[in-house]
XYZ file of C-alpha atoms in Angstrom:
275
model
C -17.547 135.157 -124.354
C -20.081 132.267 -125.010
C -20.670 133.950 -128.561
C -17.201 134.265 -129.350
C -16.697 130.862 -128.883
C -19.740 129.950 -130.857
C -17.949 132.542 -133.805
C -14.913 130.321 -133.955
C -16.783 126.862 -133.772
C -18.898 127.231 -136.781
C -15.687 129.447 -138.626
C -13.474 126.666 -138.348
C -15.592 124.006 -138.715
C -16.982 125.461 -141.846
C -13.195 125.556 -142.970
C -12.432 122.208 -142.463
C -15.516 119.892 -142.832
C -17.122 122.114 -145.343
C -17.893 120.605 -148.810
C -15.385 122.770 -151.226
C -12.350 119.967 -150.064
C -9.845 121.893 -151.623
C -10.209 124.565 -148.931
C -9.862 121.861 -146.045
C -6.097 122.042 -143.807
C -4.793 118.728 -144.075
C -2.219 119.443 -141.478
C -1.402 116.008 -140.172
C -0.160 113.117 -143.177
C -1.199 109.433 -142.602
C -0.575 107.515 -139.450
C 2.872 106.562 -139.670
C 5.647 108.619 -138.419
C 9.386 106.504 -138.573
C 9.731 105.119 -142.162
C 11.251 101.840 -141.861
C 11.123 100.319 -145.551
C 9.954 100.145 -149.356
C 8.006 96.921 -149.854
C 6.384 95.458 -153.212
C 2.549 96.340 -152.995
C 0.162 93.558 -152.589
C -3.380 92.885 -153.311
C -5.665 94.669 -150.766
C -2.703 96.937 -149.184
C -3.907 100.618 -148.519
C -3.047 102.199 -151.894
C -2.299 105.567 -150.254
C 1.039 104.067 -148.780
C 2.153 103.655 -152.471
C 5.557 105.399 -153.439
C 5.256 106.765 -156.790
C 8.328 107.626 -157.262
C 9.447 104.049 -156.585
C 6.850 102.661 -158.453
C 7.508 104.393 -162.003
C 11.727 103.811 -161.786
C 10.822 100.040 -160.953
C 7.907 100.090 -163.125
C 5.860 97.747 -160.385
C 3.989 99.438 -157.654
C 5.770 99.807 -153.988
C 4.520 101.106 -150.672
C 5.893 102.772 -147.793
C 6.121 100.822 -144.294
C 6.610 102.766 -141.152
C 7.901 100.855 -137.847
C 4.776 101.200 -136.000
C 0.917 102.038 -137.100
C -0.934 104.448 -135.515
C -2.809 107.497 -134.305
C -1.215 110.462 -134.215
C -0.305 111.830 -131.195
C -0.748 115.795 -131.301
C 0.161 118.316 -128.433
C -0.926 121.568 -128.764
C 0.858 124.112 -126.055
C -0.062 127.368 -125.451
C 1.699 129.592 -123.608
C -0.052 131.878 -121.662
C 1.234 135.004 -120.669
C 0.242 138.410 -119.619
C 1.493 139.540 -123.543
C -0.896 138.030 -125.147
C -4.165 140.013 -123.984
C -3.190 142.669 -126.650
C -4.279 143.207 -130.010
C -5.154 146.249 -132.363
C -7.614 144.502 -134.317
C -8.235 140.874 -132.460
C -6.742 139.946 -129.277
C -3.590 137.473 -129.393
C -5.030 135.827 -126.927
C -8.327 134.970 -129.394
C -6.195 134.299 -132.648
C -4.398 131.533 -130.498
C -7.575 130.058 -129.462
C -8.985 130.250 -132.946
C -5.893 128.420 -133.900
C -6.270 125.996 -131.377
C -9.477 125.398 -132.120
C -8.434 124.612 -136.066
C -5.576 122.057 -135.266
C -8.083 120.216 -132.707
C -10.906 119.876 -134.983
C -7.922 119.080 -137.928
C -7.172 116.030 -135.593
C -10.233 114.782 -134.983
C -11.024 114.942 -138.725
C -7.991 112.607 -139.023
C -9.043 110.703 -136.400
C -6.121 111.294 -134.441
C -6.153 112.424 -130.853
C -5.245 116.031 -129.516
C -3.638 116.863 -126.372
C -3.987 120.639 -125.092
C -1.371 121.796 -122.375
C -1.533 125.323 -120.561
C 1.520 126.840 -119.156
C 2.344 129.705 -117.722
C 5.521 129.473 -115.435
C 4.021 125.672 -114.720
C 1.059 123.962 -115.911
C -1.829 125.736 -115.856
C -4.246 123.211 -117.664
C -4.125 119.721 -119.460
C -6.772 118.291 -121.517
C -5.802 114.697 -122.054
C -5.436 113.119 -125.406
C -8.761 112.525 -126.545
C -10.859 112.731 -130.020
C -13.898 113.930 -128.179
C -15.736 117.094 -130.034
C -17.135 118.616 -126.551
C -13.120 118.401 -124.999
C -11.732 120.467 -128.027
C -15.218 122.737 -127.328
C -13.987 123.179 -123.495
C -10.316 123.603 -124.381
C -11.196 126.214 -126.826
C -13.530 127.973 -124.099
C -10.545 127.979 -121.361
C -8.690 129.483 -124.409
C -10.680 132.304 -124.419
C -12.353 132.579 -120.731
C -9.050 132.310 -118.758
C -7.784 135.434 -117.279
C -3.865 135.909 -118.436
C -2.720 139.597 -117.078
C -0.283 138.818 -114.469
C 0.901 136.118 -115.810
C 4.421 135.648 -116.632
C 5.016 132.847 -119.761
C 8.660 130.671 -119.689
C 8.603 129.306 -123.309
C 11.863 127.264 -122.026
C 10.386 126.030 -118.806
C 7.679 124.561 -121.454
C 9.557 123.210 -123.481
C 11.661 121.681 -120.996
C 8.320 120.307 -119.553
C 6.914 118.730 -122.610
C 10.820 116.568 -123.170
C 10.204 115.034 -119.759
C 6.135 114.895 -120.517
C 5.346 113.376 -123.542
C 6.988 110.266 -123.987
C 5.625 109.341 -127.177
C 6.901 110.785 -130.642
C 4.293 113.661 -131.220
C 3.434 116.368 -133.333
C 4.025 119.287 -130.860
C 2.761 122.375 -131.754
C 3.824 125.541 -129.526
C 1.599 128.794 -129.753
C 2.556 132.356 -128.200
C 3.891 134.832 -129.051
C 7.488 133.983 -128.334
C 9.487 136.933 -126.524
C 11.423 134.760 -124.698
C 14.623 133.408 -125.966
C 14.670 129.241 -125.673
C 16.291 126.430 -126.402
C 14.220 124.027 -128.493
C 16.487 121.871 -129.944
C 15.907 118.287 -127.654
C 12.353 119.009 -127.693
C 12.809 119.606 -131.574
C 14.612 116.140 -131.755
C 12.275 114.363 -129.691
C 9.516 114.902 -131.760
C 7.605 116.605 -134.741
C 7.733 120.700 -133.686
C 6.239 123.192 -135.043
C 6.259 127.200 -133.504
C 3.296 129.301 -134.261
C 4.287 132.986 -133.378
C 1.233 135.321 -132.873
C 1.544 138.686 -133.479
C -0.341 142.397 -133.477
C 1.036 144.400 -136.252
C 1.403 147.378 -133.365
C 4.061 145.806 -131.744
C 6.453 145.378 -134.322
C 5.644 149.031 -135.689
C 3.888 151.068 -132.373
C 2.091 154.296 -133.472
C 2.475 156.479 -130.576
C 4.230 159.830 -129.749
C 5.293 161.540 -126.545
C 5.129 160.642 -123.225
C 2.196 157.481 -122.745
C 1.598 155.335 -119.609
C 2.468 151.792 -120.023
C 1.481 148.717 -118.147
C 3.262 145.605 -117.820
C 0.996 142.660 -118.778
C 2.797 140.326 -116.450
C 3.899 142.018 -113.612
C 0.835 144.649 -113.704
C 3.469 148.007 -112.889
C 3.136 151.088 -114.628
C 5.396 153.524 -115.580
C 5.984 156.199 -118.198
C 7.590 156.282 -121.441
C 8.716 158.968 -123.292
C 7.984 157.685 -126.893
C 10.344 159.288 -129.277
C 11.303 158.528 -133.002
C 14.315 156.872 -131.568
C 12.568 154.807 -129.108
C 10.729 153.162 -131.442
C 13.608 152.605 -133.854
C 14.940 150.978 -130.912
C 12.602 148.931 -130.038
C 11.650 147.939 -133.703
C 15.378 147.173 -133.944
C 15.756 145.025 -130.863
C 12.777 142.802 -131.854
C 13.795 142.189 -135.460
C 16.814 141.067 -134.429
C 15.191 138.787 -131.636
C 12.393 137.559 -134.110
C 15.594 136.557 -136.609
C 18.089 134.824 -134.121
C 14.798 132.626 -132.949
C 13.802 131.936 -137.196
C 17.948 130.748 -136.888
C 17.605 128.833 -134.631
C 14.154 127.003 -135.649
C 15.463 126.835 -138.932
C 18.807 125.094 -137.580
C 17.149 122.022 -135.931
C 14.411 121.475 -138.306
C 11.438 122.687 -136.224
C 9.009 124.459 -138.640
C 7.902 127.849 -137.677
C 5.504 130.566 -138.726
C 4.212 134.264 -137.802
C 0.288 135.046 -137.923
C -1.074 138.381 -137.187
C -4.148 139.106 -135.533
C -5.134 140.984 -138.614
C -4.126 137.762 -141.137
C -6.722 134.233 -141.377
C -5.170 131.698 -139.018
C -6.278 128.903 -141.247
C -4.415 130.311 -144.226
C -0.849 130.421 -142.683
C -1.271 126.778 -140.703
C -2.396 125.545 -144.125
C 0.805 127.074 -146.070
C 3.241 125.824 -142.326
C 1.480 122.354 -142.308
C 1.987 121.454 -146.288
């Protein structure tokens, strides 16, 4: 596991400190959140705070001032459940720590410090805020080293726990792979949210015929299934419907969402969800 971990290092960090810029995720914007007012710019101001827009109707430059200056606060939670040590190609369970690894070492190159929260059915791990290179190394290791069949995920339970948690405004982004049905509206209007869904294209289109032996990732039971054309149409029925009422519902409060696949490039889809 040591290598893979080594892999996704050097991939990411190739990505986003490498010297072709205009590959580079710039997924977190200046160090403001709450705007508070235009102001005329003066001499020495940070010229990145200008408001262009402003600036050519009034034909004299302006800036942007926020209510309070500082480092952003970013909480990355990642739900671990027995579901997510599945993949065709790449294990969920590795894409998620891949993209963990890419919004940690997006922080850090914004200076801003990165939070990583385990749950489960309760916390499992939290790495305090920090912008320390070897914590976003060991987060991304427990990623990828801890054990997750048996474990059942509550996506509300978490987000439930992160309202009462994290007290100050945050960018919160949530990673699993989100077959649970939740309520993230308060934790939506609390702070910045974003809802990575991570996905193996054989779930949403399974590729099997006659009766198969399951296994339940959470609760470990087997049992038999007898997998017939209308099973599946079932199934792929039930969880396009699911995957739809949850984009609702995301779309509805304002939390931004988006669906990688463990065949798809993490870093191209967080780019596109973080413009």
């Amino acid at each position: 596991m040591k290598t893979k971990v080594n892999e996704i290092i050097i991939r990411t960090r190739r990505r986003l400190f490498g010297p072709n810029i205009g590959n580079n995720i710039s997924a977190f914007q200046g160090n403001g959140i709450d705007f508070a007012e235009l102001k005329e710019y003066t001499y020495g101001e940070d010229v990145r705070k200008i408001n262009w827009k402003v600036t050519a109707r009034e034909q004299k430059p302006y800036i942007n001032v926020f209510n309070e200056e500082r480092e952003l606060n970013i909480v990355v939670g990642f739900l671990m459940g027995g579901s997510i040590y599945f993949g065709s190609r790449r294990q969920k369970q590795e894409v998620m720590a891949e993209i963990l690894a890419l919004l940690g070492f997006s922080a850090l190159k914004n200076s801003d410090r990165v939070t990583n929260i385990f749950y489960d059915t309760d916390v499992v791990r939290w790495f305090k805020p920090t912008k320390s290179m070897n914590t976003i190394h060991a987060a991304l290791e427990y990623a990828l080293d801890t054990e997750v069949l048996g474990r059942r995920s509550d996506l509300q339970g978490f987000a439930d726990f992160l309202l009462r948690s994290i007290r100050q405004r945050s960018i919160v982004i949530l990673l699993g792979d989100f077959y649970e049905e939740a309520d993230l509206s308060y934790l939506g209007a609390r702070h910045e949210l974003y809802a990575v869904t991570v996905r193996d294209p054989f779930e949403e289109n399974p590729a099997f015929w006659g009766e198969t032996e399951l296994m339940d990732p959470e609760t470990m039971a087997r049992f038999s299934l007898e997998a017939s054309g209308a099973t599946r149409a079932a199934w792929r029925k039930w969880l396009k419907a699911h995957d739809e009422k949850f984009a609702l519902h995301c779309t509805k409060h304002r939390i931004r969402h988006t669906k990688i696949y463990t065949d798809e490039d993490p870093f191209l889809k967080l780019r596109e969800l973080m413009k």
